[in-house]
Amino acid sequence: MKRKYMSSWGLAFAEEHEMKKLGEMAARGWHLEKFAPLGYTLVEGEPMDVRYSLDYRKQPDEEYFELFVASGWEHVTSTGDEIHVFKGRPDAIPLYTDQTTMHDKYAQVERTMGRGALICLLLSLGFVFMLQLDWPQTAEAIILVLQTLVVIGLVFTGLPYLGFLVKRKRLERNE
């Protein structure tokens, strides 16, 4: 079975674009198999006319997935037990049909990313302060490595937080 990698622009910024692109790839015979680092793994198969949709739900139960099946959606893959991708026929009922439920979808993940970003920001500021103190060279190197890791964490939580915040604010303006 052939596999192919498809990169991601980030779900917080390009969710609609990426779900559309996955549908286009399925029409060419490349189907979403699972999430991959900074993208997706696709598997070769028969071309199909499907569309993909995304949902965020922490630790979903069976009833959650049954609700989507009843609406014509098939669960494809999940990551982190929080981000779930479904596929359905082009005429499947959308997962979210109104502004309120869309707002709730993004508000939940925005809060999660915001908490992570805040923690990383506070740790980063703490390490910046610590680097101003006089440390032995080895300790300073360790603090610098930890600071770098925290800044990477800040990028991977802070940017999605901002993306979901912007999406939620746009929805509020359109209500």
mmCIF file of N, CA and C in Angstrom, residues 27-87:
data_model
loop_
_atom_site.group_PDB
_atom_site.id
_atom_site.type_symbol
_atom_site.label_atom_id
_atom_site.label_comp_id
_atom_site.label_asym_id
_atom_site.label_seq_id
_atom_site.Cartn_x
_atom_site.Cartn_y
_atom_site.Cartn_z
ATOM 1 N N ALA A 27 -10.403 12.544 -4.239
ATOM 2 C CA ALA A 27 -10.914 12.435 -5.612
ATOM 3 C C ALA A 27 -9.831 11.918 -6.557
ATOM 4 N N ARG A 28 -8.570 12.110 -6.171
ATOM 5 C CA ARG A 28 -7.444 11.599 -6.966
ATOM 6 C C ARG A 28 -6.957 10.226 -6.474
ATOM 7 N N GLY A 29 -7.627 9.696 -5.439
ATOM 8 C CA GLY A 29 -7.263 8.369 -4.949
ATOM 9 C C GLY A 29 -6.313 8.368 -3.763
ATOM 10 N N TRP A 30 -6.129 9.497 -3.104
ATOM 11 C CA TRP A 30 -5.267 9.579 -1.913
ATOM 12 C C TRP A 30 -6.138 9.950 -0.720
ATOM 13 N N HIS A 31 -6.269 9.030 0.220
ATOM 14 C CA HIS A 31 -7.202 9.182 1.337
ATOM 15 C C HIS A 31 -6.468 9.395 2.650
ATOM 16 N N LEU A 32 -7.030 10.256 3.477
ATOM 17 C CA LEU A 32 -6.447 10.515 4.793
ATOM 18 C C LEU A 32 -6.402 9.220 5.592
ATOM 19 N N GLU A 33 -5.225 8.920 6.129
ATOM 20 C CA GLU A 33 -5.062 7.758 6.998
ATOM 21 C C GLU A 33 -4.921 8.205 8.446
ATOM 22 N N LYS A 34 -4.043 9.196 8.685
ATOM 23 C CA LYS A 34 -3.796 9.655 10.044
ATOM 24 C C LYS A 34 -3.053 10.988 10.015
ATOM 25 N N PHE A 35 -3.001 11.618 11.165
ATOM 26 C CA PHE A 35 -2.180 12.810 11.319
ATOM 27 C C PHE A 35 -0.720 12.395 11.329
ATOM 28 N N ALA A 36 0.140 13.260 10.837
ATOM 29 C CA ALA A 36 1.585 13.055 10.863
ATOM 30 C C ALA A 36 2.202 14.339 11.410
ATOM 31 N N PRO A 37 3.454 14.317 11.816
ATOM 32 C CA PRO A 37 4.068 15.561 12.294
ATOM 33 C C PRO A 37 3.954 16.678 11.244
ATOM 34 N N LEU A 38 3.312 17.756 11.620
ATOM 35 C CA LEU A 38 3.111 18.928 10.771
ATOM 36 C C LEU A 38 2.386 18.615 9.464
ATOM 37 N N GLY A 39 1.512 17.601 9.498
ATOM 38 C CA GLY A 39 0.760 17.274 8.300
ATOM 39 C C GLY A 39 -0.072 16.020 8.458
ATOM 40 N N TYR A 40 -0.233 15.301 7.339
ATOM 41 C CA TYR A 40 -1.100 14.130 7.279
ATOM 42 C C TYR A 40 -0.423 13.021 6.493
ATOM 43 N N THR A 41 -0.780 11.782 6.804
ATOM 44 C CA THR A 41 -0.383 10.645 6.000
ATOM 45 C C THR A 41 -1.595 10.226 5.175
ATOM 46 N N LEU A 42 -1.401 10.123 3.864
ATOM 47 C CA LEU A 42 -2.448 9.701 2.958
ATOM 48 C C LEU A 42 -2.106 8.314 2.437
ATOM 49 N N VAL A 43 -3.128 7.529 2.148
ATOM 50 C CA VAL A 43 -2.928 6.181 1.629
ATOM 51 C C VAL A 43 -3.632 6.090 0.279
ATOM 52 N N GLU A 44 -3.007 5.379 -0.659
ATOM 53 C CA GLU A 44 -3.558 5.263 -2.005
ATOM 54 C C GLU A 44 -4.744 4.307 -2.023
ATOM 55 N N GLY A 45 -5.758 4.666 -2.796
ATOM 56 C CA GLY A 45 -6.950 3.830 -2.928
ATOM 57 C C GLY A 45 -7.752 4.265 -4.140
ATOM 58 N N GLU A 46 -8.974 3.839 -4.195
ATOM 59 C CA GLU A 46 -9.869 4.214 -5.293
ATOM 60 C C GLU A 46 -10.284 5.677 -5.142
ATOM 61 N N PRO A 47 -10.336 6.413 -6.235
ATOM 62 C CA PRO A 47 -10.828 7.792 -6.153
ATOM 63 C C PRO A 47 -12.256 7.814 -5.612
ATOM 64 N N MET A 48 -12.526 8.764 -4.733
ATOM 65 C CA MET A 48 -13.850 8.893 -4.118
ATOM 66 C C MET A 48 -14.233 10.360 -4.026
ATOM 67 N N ASP A 49 -15.518 10.630 -4.149
ATOM 68 C CA ASP A 49 -16.044 11.980 -3.980
ATOM 69 C C ASP A 49 -16.535 12.104 -2.533
ATOM 70 N N VAL A 50 -15.682 12.611 -1.673
ATOM 71 C CA VAL A 50 -16.020 12.783 -0.257
ATOM 72 C C VAL A 50 -15.595 14.172 0.186
ATOM 73 N N ARG A 51 -16.106 14.549 1.332
ATOM 74 C CA ARG A 51 -15.609 15.780 1.945
ATOM 75 C C ARG A 51 -15.221 15.454 3.378
ATOM 76 N N TYR A 52 -14.287 16.211 3.879
ATOM 77 C CA TYR A 52 -13.764 15.995 5.226
ATOM 78 C C TYR A 52 -14.215 17.141 6.124
ATOM 79 N N SER A 53 -14.350 16.820 7.398
ATOM 80 C CA SER A 53 -14.724 17.826 8.389
ATOM 81 C C SER A 53 -13.983 17.526 9.683
ATOM 82 N N LEU A 54 -13.779 18.562 10.459
ATOM 83 C CA LEU A 54 -12.960 18.481 11.658
ATOM 84 C C LEU A 54 -13.775 18.874 12.877
ATOM 85 N N ASP A 55 -13.493 18.209 13.992
ATOM 86 C CA ASP A 55 -14.137 18.577 15.249
ATOM 87 C C ASP A 55 -13.140 18.444 16.382
ATOM 88 N N TYR A 56 -13.372 19.203 17.436
ATOM 89 C CA TYR A 56 -12.529 19.176 18.633
ATOM 90 C C TYR A 56 -13.390 18.707 19.802
ATOM 91 N N ARG A 57 -12.982 17.628 20.437
ATOM 92 C CA ARG A 57 -13.698 17.132 21.613
ATOM 93 C C ARG A 57 -12.714 16.326 22.440
ATOM 94 N N LYS A 58 -12.536 16.743 23.687
ATOM 95 C CA LYS A 58 -11.636 16.009 24.581
ATOM 96 C C LYS A 58 -12.304 14.717 25.043
ATOM 97 N N GLN A 59 -11.587 13.640 24.939
ATOM 98 C CA GLN A 59 -12.005 12.319 25.413
ATOM 99 C C GLN A 59 -13.467 12.021 25.075
ATOM 100 N N PRO A 60 -13.783 11.923 23.779
ATOM 101 C CA PRO A 60 -15.172 11.659 23.385
ATOM 102 C C PRO A 60 -15.600 10.233 23.744
ATOM 103 N N ASP A 61 -16.896 10.073 23.950
ATOM 104 C CA ASP A 61 -17.434 8.736 24.223
ATOM 105 C C ASP A 61 -18.046 8.164 22.942
ATOM 106 N N GLU A 62 -18.545 6.948 23.021
ATOM 107 C CA GLU A 62 -19.131 6.280 21.860
ATOM 108 C C GLU A 62 -20.321 7.051 21.302
ATOM 109 N N GLU A 63 -21.098 7.656 22.181
ATOM 110 C CA GLU A 63 -22.274 8.424 21.754
ATOM 111 C C GLU A 63 -21.878 9.575 20.823
ATOM 112 N N TYR A 64 -20.746 10.186 21.113
ATOM 113 C CA TYR A 64 -20.223 11.276 20.282
ATOM 114 C C TYR A 64 -20.035 10.801 18.838
ATOM 115 N N PHE A 65 -19.341 9.674 18.670
ATOM 116 C CA PHE A 65 -19.086 9.157 17.326
ATOM 117 C C PHE A 65 -20.371 8.655 16.667
ATOM 118 N N GLU A 66 -21.289 8.070 17.433
ATOM 119 C CA GLU A 66 -22.557 7.585 16.894
ATOM 120 C C GLU A 66 -23.402 8.730 16.335
ATOM 121 N N LEU A 67 -23.318 9.898 16.968
ATOM 122 C CA LEU A 67 -24.045 11.073 16.492
ATOM 123 C C LEU A 67 -23.596 11.448 15.081
ATOM 124 N N PHE A 68 -22.293 11.397 14.837
ATOM 125 C CA PHE A 68 -21.781 11.739 13.511
ATOM 126 C C PHE A 68 -22.130 10.669 12.485
ATOM 127 N N VAL A 69 -22.071 9.402 12.887
ATOM 128 C CA VAL A 69 -22.445 8.312 11.983
ATOM 129 C C VAL A 69 -23.903 8.486 11.551
ATOM 130 N N ALA A 70 -24.774 8.836 12.495
ATOM 131 C CA ALA A 70 -26.196 9.034 12.189
ATOM 132 C C ALA A 70 -26.411 10.197 11.219
ATOM 133 N N SER A 71 -25.467 11.132 11.179
ATOM 134 C CA SER A 71 -25.564 12.275 10.269
ATOM 135 C C SER A 71 -24.841 12.041 8.949
ATOM 136 N N GLY A 72 -24.325 10.819 8.749
ATOM 137 C CA GLY A 72 -23.683 10.489 7.477
ATOM 138 C C GLY A 72 -22.183 10.675 7.450
ATOM 139 N N TRP A 73 -21.554 10.743 8.627
ATOM 140 C CA TRP A 73 -20.106 10.949 8.705
ATOM 141 C C TRP A 73 -19.427 9.708 9.265
ATOM 142 N N GLU A 74 -18.241 9.427 8.741
ATOM 143 C CA GLU A 74 -17.426 8.299 9.196
ATOM 144 C C GLU A 74 -16.171 8.847 9.859
ATOM 145 N N HIS A 75 -15.858 8.358 11.051
ATOM 146 C CA HIS A 75 -14.641 8.782 11.740
ATOM 147 C C HIS A 75 -13.437 8.231 10.984
ATOM 148 N N VAL A 76 -12.473 9.095 10.691
ATOM 149 C CA VAL A 76 -11.277 8.684 9.959
ATOM 150 C C VAL A 76 -10.099 8.533 10.903
ATOM 151 N N THR A 77 -9.816 9.586 11.672
ATOM 152 C CA THR A 77 -8.657 9.557 12.555
ATOM 153 C C THR A 77 -8.796 10.632 13.623
ATOM 154 N N SER A 78 -8.020 10.470 14.668
ATOM 155 C CA SER A 78 -7.961 11.461 15.748
ATOM 156 C C SER A 78 -6.505 11.658 16.145
ATOM 157 N N THR A 79 -6.241 12.771 16.764
ATOM 158 C CA THR A 79 -4.913 13.007 17.314
ATOM 159 C C THR A 79 -5.062 13.616 18.692
ATOM 160 N N GLY A 80 -4.229 13.155 19.602
ATOM 161 C CA GLY A 80 -4.260 13.682 20.951
ATOM 162 C C GLY A 80 -5.578 13.459 21.661
ATOM 163 N N ASP A 81 -6.397 12.547 21.194
ATOM 164 C CA ASP A 81 -7.710 12.274 21.766
ATOM 165 C C ASP A 81 -8.529 13.555 21.907
ATOM 166 N N GLU A 82 -8.278 14.511 20.986
ATOM 167 C CA GLU A 82 -8.985 15.785 21.056
ATOM 168 C C GLU A 82 -9.388 16.330 19.688
ATOM 169 N N ILE A 83 -8.602 16.055 18.651
ATOM 170 C CA ILE A 83 -8.897 16.557 17.312
ATOM 171 C C ILE A 83 -9.324 15.366 16.467
ATOM 172 N N HIS A 84 -10.509 15.452 15.866
ATOM 173 C CA HIS A 84 -11.093 14.313 15.157
ATOM 174 C C HIS A 84 -11.479 14.722 13.737
ATOM 175 N N VAL A 85 -11.132 13.865 12.775
ATOM 176 C CA VAL A 85 -11.475 14.113 11.379
ATOM 177 C C VAL A 85 -12.493 13.072 10.934
ATOM 178 N N PHE A 86 -13.509 13.551 10.240
ATOM 179 C CA PHE A 86 -14.579 12.707 9.716
ATOM 180 C C PHE A 86 -14.660 12.915 8.208
ATOM 181 N N LYS A 87 -15.171 11.893 7.516
ATOM 182 C CA LYS A 87 -15.444 12.059 6.086
ATOM 183 C C LYS A 87 -16.880 11.636 5.812
#
